[in-house]
XYZ file of C-alpha atoms in Angstrom:
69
model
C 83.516 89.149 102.825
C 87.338 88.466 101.999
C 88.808 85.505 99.935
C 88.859 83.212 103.169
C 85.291 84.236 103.515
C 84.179 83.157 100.529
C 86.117 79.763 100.501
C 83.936 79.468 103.774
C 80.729 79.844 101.194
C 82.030 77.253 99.027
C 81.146 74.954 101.988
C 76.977 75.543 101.352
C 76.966 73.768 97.857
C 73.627 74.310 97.860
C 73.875 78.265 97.074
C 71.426 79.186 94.596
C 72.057 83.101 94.198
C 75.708 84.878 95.551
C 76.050 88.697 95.956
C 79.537 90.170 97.229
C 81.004 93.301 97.215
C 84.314 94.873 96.783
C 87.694 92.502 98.286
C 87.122 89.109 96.635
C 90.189 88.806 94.415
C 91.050 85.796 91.895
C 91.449 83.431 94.435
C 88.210 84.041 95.681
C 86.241 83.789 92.981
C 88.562 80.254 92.509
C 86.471 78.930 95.517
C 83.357 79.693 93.989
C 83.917 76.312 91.028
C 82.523 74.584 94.231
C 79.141 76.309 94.153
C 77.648 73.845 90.996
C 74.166 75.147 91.726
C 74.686 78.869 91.202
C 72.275 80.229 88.714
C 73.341 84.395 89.648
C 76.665 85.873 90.670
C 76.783 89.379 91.078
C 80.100 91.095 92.428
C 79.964 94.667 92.905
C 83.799 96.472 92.605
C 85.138 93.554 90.666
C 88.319 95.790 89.964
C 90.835 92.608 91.318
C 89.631 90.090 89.000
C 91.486 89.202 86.094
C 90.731 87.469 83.048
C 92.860 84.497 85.041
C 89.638 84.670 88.080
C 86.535 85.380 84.723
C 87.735 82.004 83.724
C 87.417 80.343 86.666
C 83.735 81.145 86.583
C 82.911 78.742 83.470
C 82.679 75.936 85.554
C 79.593 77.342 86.746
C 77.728 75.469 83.991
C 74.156 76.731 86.078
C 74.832 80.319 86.078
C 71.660 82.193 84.181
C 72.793 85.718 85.474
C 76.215 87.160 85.953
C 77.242 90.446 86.655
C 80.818 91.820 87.368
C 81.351 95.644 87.923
């Protein structure tokens, strides 16, 4: 899944649980402020997010499990 991909995701706000792997960059994970319900984001080969696209995830006030490697 690329960045356009996921802003295709952001469509299905009712996502519970989102796992994607290595290409989402900071303006991916930008799309992702749409998805209010997730409770786990997991993004395997996280190596082209920033501390600029980590901050975009605290609008995910539901998250209970995040992992970025």
């Amino acid at each position: 899944v690329s960045d356009q991909g996921v802003g295709q995701l952001s469509k299905n706000r009712s996502l519970v649980c989102l796992q994607l792997g290595p290409g989402i960059t900071d303006d991916g994970v930008r799309s992702l402020r749409k998805l209010t319900q997730l409770t786990e984001f997991r993004l395997d080969s996280a190596s082209a997010i920033t501390d600029r696209g980590a901050g975009y995830l605290a609008s995910l006030t539901h998250l209970e499990a995040l992992s970025l490697q």
